XYZ file of C-alpha atoms in Angstrom:
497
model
C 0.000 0.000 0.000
C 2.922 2.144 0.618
C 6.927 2.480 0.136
C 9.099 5.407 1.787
C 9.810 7.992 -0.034
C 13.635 8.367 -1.095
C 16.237 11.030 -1.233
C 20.172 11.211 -1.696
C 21.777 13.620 0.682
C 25.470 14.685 -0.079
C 25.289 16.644 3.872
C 27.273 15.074 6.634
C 25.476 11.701 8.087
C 26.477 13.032 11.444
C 23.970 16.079 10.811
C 20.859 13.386 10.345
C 17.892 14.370 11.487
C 16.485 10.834 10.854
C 14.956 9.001 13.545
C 17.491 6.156 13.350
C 21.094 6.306 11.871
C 21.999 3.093 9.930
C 25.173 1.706 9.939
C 26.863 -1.720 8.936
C 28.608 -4.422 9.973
C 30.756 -6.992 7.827
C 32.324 -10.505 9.336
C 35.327 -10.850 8.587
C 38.368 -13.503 9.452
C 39.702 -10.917 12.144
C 36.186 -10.214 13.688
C 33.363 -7.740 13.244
C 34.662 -4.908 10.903
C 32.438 -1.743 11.161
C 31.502 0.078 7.831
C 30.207 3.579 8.519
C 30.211 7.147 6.599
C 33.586 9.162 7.034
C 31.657 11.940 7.324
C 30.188 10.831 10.873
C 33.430 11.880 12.173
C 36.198 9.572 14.032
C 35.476 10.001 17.573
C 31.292 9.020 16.739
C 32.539 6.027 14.213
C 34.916 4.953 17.559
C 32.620 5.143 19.905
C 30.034 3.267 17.872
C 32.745 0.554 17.343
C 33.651 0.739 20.518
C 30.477 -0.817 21.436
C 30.208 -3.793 19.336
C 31.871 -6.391 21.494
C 30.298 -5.272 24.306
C 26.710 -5.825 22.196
C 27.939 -8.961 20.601
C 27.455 -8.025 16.872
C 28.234 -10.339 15.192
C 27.670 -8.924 11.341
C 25.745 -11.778 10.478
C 22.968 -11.300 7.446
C 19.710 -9.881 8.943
C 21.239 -8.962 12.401
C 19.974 -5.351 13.343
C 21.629 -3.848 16.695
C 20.275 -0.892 18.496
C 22.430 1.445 20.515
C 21.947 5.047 21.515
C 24.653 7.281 20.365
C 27.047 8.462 23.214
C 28.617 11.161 20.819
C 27.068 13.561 17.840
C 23.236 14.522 17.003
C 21.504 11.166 15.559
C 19.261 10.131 18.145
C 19.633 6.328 18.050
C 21.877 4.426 15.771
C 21.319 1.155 14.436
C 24.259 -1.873 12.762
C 22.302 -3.727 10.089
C 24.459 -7.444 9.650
C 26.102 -8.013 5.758
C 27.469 -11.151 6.200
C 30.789 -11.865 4.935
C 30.526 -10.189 1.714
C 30.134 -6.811 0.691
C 28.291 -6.468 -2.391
C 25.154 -4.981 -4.215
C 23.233 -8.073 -3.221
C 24.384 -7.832 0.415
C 23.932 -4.167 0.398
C 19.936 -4.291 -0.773
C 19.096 -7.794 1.367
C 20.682 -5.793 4.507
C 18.945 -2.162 3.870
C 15.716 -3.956 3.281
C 15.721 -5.936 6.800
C 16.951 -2.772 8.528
C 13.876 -0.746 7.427
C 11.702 -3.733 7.742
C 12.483 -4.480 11.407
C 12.946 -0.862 12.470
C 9.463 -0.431 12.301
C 7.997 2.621 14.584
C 10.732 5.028 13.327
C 8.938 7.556 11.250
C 12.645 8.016 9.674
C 15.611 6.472 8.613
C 19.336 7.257 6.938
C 21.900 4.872 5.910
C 25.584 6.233 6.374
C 27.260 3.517 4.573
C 30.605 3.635 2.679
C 29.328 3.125 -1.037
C 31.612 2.675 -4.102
C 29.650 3.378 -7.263
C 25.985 3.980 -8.323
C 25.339 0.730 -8.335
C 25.727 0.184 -4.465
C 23.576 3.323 -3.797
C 20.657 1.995 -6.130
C 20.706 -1.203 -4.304
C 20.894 0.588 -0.549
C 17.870 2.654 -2.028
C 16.128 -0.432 -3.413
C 16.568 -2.924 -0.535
C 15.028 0.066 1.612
C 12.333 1.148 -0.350
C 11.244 -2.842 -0.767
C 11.633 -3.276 3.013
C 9.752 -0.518 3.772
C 6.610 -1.408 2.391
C 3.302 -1.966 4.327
C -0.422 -2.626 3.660
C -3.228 -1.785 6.729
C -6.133 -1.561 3.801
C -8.072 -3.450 5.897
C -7.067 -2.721 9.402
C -9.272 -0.630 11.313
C -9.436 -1.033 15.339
C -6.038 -2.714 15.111
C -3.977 0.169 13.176
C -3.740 2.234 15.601
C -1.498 0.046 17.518
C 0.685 -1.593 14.665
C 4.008 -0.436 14.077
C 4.662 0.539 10.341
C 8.416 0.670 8.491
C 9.637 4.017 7.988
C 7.797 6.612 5.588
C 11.113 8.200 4.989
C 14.753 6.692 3.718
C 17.902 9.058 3.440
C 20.855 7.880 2.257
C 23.939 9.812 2.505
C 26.552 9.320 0.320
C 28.798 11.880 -2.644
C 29.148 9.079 -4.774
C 27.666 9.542 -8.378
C 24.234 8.093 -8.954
C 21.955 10.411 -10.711
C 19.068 7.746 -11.629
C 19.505 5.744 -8.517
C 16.389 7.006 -6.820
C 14.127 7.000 -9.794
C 15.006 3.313 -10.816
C 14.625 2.389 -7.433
C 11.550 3.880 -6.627
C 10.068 1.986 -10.383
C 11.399 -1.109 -9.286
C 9.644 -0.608 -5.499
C 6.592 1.127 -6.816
C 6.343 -2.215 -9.213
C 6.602 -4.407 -6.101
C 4.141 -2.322 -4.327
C 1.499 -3.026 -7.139
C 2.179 -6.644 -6.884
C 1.404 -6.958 -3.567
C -1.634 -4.520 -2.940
C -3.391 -6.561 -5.666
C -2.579 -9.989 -4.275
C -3.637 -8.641 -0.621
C -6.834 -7.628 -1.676
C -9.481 -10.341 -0.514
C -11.118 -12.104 -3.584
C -14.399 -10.321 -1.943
C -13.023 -7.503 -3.764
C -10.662 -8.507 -6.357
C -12.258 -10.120 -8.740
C -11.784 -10.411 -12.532
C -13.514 -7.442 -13.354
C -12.303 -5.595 -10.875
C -8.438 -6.676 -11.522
C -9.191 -5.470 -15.006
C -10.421 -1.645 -13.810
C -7.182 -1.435 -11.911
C -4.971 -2.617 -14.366
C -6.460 0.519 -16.486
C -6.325 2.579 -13.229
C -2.508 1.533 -12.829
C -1.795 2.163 -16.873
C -3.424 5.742 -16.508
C -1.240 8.716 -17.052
C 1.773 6.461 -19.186
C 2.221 5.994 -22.556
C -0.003 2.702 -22.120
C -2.723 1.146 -25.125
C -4.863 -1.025 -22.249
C -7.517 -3.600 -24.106
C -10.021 -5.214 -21.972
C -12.035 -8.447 -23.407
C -15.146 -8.841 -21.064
C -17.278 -12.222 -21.096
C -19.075 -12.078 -24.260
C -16.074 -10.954 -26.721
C -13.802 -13.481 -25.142
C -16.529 -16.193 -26.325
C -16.583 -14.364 -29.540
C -12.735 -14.263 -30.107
C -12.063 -17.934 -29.339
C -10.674 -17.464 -26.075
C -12.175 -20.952 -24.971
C -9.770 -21.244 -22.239
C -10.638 -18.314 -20.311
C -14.038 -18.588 -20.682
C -14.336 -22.251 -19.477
C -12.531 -21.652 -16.392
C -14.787 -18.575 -15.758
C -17.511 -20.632 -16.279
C -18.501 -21.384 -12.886
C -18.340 -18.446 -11.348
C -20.993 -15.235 -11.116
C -17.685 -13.019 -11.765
C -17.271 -13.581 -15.381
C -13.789 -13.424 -16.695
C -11.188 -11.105 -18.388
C -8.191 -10.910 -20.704
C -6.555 -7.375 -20.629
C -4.105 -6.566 -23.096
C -1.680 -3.537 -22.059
C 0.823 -2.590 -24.754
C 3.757 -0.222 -24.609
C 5.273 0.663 -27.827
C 7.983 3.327 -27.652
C 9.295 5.182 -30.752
C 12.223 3.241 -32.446
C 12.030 0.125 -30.397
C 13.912 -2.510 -32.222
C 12.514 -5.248 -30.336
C 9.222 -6.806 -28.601
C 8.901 -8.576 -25.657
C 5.630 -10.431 -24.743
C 4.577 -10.916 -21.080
C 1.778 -13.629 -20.243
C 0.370 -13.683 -16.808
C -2.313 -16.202 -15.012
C -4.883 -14.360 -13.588
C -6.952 -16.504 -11.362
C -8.032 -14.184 -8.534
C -9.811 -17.138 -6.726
C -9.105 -20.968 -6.935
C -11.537 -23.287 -5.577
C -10.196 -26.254 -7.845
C -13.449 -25.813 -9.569
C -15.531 -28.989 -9.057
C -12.292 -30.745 -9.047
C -13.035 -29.043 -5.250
C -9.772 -28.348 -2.873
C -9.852 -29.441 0.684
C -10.510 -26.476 2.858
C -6.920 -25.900 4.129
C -5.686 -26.191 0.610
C -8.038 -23.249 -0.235
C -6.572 -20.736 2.195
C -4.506 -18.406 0.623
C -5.630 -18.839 -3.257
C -6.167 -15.289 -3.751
C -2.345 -15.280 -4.545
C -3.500 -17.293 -7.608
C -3.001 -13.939 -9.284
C 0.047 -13.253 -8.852
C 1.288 -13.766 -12.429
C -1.021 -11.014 -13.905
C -0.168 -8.630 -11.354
C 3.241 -9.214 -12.290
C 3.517 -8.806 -16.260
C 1.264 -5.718 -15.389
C 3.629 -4.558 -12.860
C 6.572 -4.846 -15.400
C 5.073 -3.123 -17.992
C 4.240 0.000 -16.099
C 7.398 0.035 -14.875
C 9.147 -0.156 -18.373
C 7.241 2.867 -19.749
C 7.690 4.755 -15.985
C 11.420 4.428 -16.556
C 10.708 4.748 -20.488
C 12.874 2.289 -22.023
C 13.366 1.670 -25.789
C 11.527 -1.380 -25.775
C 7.985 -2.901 -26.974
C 6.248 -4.892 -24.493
C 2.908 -6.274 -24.146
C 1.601 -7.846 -21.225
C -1.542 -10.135 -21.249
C -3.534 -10.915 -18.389
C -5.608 -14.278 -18.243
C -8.187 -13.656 -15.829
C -10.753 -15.734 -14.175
C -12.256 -16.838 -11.056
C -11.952 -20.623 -10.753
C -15.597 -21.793 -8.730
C -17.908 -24.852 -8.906
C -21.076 -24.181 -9.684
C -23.975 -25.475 -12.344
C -22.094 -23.734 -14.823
C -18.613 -24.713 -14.544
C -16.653 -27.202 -16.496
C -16.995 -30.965 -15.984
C -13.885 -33.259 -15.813
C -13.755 -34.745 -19.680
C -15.268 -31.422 -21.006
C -13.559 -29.970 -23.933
C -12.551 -26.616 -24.507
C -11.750 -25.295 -27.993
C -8.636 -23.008 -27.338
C -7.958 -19.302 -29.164
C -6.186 -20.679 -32.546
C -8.836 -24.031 -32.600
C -6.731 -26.546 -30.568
C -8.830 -28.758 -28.104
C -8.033 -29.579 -24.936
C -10.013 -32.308 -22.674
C -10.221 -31.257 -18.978
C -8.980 -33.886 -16.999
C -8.843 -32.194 -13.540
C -10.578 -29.038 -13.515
C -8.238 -27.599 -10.895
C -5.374 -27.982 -13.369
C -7.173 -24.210 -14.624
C -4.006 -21.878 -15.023
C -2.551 -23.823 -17.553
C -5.759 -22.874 -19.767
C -6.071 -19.368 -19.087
C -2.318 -19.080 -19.706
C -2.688 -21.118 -23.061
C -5.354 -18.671 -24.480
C -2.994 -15.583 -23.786
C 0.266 -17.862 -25.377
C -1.544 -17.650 -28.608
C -2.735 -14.124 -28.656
C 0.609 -13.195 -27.767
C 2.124 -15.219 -30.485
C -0.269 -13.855 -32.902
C 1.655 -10.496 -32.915
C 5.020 -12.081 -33.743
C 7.163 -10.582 -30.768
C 10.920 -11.106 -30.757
C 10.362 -13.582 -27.192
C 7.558 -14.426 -24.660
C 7.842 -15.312 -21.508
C 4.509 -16.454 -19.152
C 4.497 -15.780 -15.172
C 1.983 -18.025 -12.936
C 1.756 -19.695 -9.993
C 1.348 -22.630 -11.602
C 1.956 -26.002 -9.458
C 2.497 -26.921 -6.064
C 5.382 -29.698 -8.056
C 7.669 -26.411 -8.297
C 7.095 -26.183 -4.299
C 8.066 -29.705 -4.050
C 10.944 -29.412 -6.778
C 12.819 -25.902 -5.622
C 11.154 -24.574 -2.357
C 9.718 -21.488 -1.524
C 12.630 -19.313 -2.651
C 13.788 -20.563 -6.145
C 11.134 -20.212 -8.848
C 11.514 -22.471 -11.873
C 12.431 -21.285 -15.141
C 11.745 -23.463 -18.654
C 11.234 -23.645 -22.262
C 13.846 -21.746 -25.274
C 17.358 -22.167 -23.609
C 18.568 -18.991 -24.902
C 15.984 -17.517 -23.362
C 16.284 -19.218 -20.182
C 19.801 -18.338 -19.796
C 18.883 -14.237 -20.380
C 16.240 -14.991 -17.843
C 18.641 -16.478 -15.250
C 21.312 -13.474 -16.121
C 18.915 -11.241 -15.381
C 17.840 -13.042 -12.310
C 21.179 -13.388 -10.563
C 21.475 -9.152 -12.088
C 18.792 -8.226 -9.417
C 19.639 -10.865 -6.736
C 16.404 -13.058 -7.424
C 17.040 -16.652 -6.800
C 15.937 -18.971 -10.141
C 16.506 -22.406 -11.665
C 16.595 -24.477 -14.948
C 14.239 -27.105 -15.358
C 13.925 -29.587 -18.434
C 11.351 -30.129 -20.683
C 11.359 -33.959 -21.032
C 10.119 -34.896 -24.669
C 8.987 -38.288 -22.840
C 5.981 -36.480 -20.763
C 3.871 -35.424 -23.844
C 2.945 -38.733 -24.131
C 0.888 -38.203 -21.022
C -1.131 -35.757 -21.998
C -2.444 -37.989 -24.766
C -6.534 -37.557 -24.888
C -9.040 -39.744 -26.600
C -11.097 -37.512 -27.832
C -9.488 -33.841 -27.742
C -6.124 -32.665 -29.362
C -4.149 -32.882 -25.813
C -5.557 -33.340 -22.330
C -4.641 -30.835 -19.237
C -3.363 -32.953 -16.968
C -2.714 -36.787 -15.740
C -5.154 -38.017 -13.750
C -2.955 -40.152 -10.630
C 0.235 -39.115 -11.479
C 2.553 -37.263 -9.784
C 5.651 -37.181 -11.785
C 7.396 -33.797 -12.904
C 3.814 -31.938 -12.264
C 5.785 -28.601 -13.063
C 7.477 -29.961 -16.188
C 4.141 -31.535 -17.247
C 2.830 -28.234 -17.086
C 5.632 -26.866 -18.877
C 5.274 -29.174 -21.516
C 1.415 -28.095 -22.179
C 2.173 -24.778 -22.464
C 4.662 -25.723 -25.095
C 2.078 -26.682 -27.550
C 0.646 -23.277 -27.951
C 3.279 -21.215 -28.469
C 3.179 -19.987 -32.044
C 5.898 -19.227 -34.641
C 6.621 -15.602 -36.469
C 6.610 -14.345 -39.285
C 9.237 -16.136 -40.750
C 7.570 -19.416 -39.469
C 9.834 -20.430 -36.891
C 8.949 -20.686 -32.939
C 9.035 -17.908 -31.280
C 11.847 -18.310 -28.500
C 9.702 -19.165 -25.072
C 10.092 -19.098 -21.124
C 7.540 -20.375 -18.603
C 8.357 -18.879 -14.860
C 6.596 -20.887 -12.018
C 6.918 -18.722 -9.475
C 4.564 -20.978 -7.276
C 7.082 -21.150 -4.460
C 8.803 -17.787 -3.958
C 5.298 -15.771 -4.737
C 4.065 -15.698 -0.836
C 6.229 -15.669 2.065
C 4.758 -17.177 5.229
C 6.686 -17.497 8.732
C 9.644 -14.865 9.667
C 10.953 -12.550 7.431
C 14.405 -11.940 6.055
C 16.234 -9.396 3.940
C 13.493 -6.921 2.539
C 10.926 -9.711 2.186
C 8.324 -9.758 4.910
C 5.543 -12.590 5.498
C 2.810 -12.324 1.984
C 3.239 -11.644 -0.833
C 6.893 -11.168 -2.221
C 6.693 -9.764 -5.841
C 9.314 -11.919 -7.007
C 10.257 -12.043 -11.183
C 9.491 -8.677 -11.452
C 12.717 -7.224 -10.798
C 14.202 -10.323 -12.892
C 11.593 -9.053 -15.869
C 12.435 -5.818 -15.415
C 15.785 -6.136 -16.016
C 14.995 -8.422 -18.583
C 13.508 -5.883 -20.356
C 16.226 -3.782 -20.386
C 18.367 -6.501 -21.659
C 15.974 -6.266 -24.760
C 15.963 -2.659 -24.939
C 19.991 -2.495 -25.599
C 21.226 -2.710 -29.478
């Protein structure tokens, strides 16, 4: 609902007015090593370092110390933990749990020794992501909860003239992520995901299409439609398309959209239920992304499609051994009806396809295998290996945490249907769920205009998308936002010459 606002001050750290001073800590062979501004002055940075023995700080990753200062004006300081490397990944993973477990402080400045822009960016990113909170729906209890800092200085003379506005996209992209997947389905549903994807696009240099019940049926969209079937919420497809002057290249960005999953009549058990609002997550995400591109205005085309539906059993929904025609005429017999995001995402594969863009690459929670395969902080990453690897460059760019998965030729077999063109899942089997997934997807994605396939990646971000237990770094318990920094930098990959 909110991130701190930002600034860059080139004034002495010791002449903070900030609530809370931040300073760091790095482990080292020799023992804690403290890493502070020079312009705090000796005999603060002494007595500060003075007092880490005596506090046992240890610089460990996601340690945050408290001391009052015995010398100069900041009224408390605070040693946030690196670990035992400095770098732009330590620097934005320790900023962000500083400013997400200093919460109270209406204020906060980092006096950190930074080397180049890059280092700044990340101080300002890790804050700004660490910083965020959402009270929405908090009303006798908000008055007592503690909220991150509205406010994040960080002083340093080094050189970064974009630093603040790239971080503030990149935050601001997070921050859309996560309001949307907080909302309760009560109130985000698919029509009303689709208003505030136009409310988000509003003001940028954003072409937003929205396809309501009736002209989905019309278009072909088969997949969409019969997973929207069974609810009173009818679904959406929402096509937002950024086309810059002179970009040489397009990127396509396919999202699942399911803003409630029920497993359809294919029912979920009750606990499995809890928490399926998240279903959304990919949608949010290519939409995040793409209004973050044209806020930051990079020479690149993008489009972002967003499949959404609300997955419910009713009279109306989709049987097990229905089939759905798809967008393009491909049939596809429903096997397990709570196998749904592989169907919305297949309809916006081919209308993505259809416009012959350079790559695409689909976002979704897709299947509780990639939980089961990498965890909850790895997502998976499949399909064109070129275009995996740029994926996983650009992952390991922004410090997200991904992984390449194969696409055995051996499991198409298993989607074999008698009656339809391909079947959506395998009824009783549990083997390579996420790669069987994969491997469905694969059939729809299209070739351009030269007739060859258009290079493809499938993220299943299942894992990594919500965050429950104790937090760490910048990412607190819900949801995390994760892939969109990884897009967003692949996106400026695409943008270069």
């Amino acid at each position: 609902m909110t991130v701190p606002t930002l600034s860059l001050s080139t004034e002495s750290a010791r002449d903070s007015a900030a609530d809370i001073l931040i300073l760091a800590s790095l482990q080292t062979d020799d023992g804690t090593r403290l890493l502070a501004d020079v312009t705090l002055g000796e005999d603060l940075i002494t007595s500060v370092a003075a007092q880490l023995p005596l506090l046992n700080v240890t610089g460990a990753r996601d340690e945050v110390v408290r001391l009052v200062a015995a010398v100069g004006t900041p009224r408390s300081i605070a040693i946030v933990g690196l670990g035992r490397q400095l770098s732009t990944d330590t620097l934005r993973h320790a900023a962000g749990s500083a400013v997400r477990q200093l919460t109270g402080a209406a204020s906060v400045a980092f006096a950190v020794p930074l080397n180049d822009a890059a280092q700044v960016e990340a101080v300002l990113e890790g804050a700004a992501l660490g910083g965020y909170s959402y009270t929405a729906y908090r009303h006798s209890s908000l008055a007592d909860a503690k909220l991150p800092a509205h406010s994040v200085v960080v002083h340093s003379t080094t050189p970064a003239a974009s630093a603040v506005d790239r971080a503030l996209a990149s935050a601001e992209a997070i921050r859309l992520v996560k309001d949307l997947v907080n909302m309760p389905p009560l109130d985000l549903y698919p029509a009303s995901l689709a208003d505030l994807a136009a409310l988000a696009a509003r003001d940028l240099p954003l072409d937003v299409t929205v396809w309501d019940e009736h002209q989905l049926a019309a278009d072909g969209f088969g997949g969409i439609v019969g997973v929207g079937a069974g609810s009173t919420r009818p679904p959406r497809l929402v096509k937002l398309s950024y086309a810059p002057t002179g970009a040489a290249k397009h990127l396509a960005l396919v999202g699942k959209g399911i803003t409630f999953d029920t497993g359809g009549l294919s029912l979920k058990p009750p606990a499995s239920m809890v928490g399926m609002k998240y279903d959304m997550t990919g949608a949010a995400t290519v939409l995040a992304v793409v209004v973050a591109a044209a806020r930051l205005q990079l020479p690149v085309r993008i489009t972002a499609w967003m499949c959404i539906a609300e997955n419910m059993p009713s009279g109306s929904a989709i049987r097990p051994n229905d089939v759905l025609r798809m967008r393009g005429g491909r049939t596809v017999e429903v096997l397990n009806t709570d196998a749904e995001g592989r169907l919305v995402l297949a309809d916006g594969l081919v209308a993505a396809a259809e416009e012959h863009p350079d790559a695409i690459v689909d976002v979704a929670t897709l299947t509780g295998a990639q939980v089961v395969a990498l965890g909850n902080r790895y997502f998976g990453a499949m399909g064109d290996d070129a275009l995996v690897q740029r994926v996983l460059a650009a992952s390991a760019a922004v410090g997200e945490a991904a992984w390449p998965m194969p696409f055995p030729d051996e499991l198409r077999a298993t989607l074999n249907s008698d009656v339809a063109d391909i079947a959506n899942a395998k009824i009783g089997s549990t083997a390579g769920g996420m790669l069987l997934a994969g491997v469905f997807l694969r059939e729809f994605i299209g070739t351009d205009a030269a007739g060859q396939t258009i290079p493809w990646a499938h993220l299943d971000i299942a894992g990594p998308a919500q965050h429950d237990g104790a937090g760490w770094g910048f990412t607190a318990a819900g949801p995390t936002g994760v892939s969109v920094r990884a897009l967003l930098r692949l996106a400026e990959d695409f943008s270069r010459p």
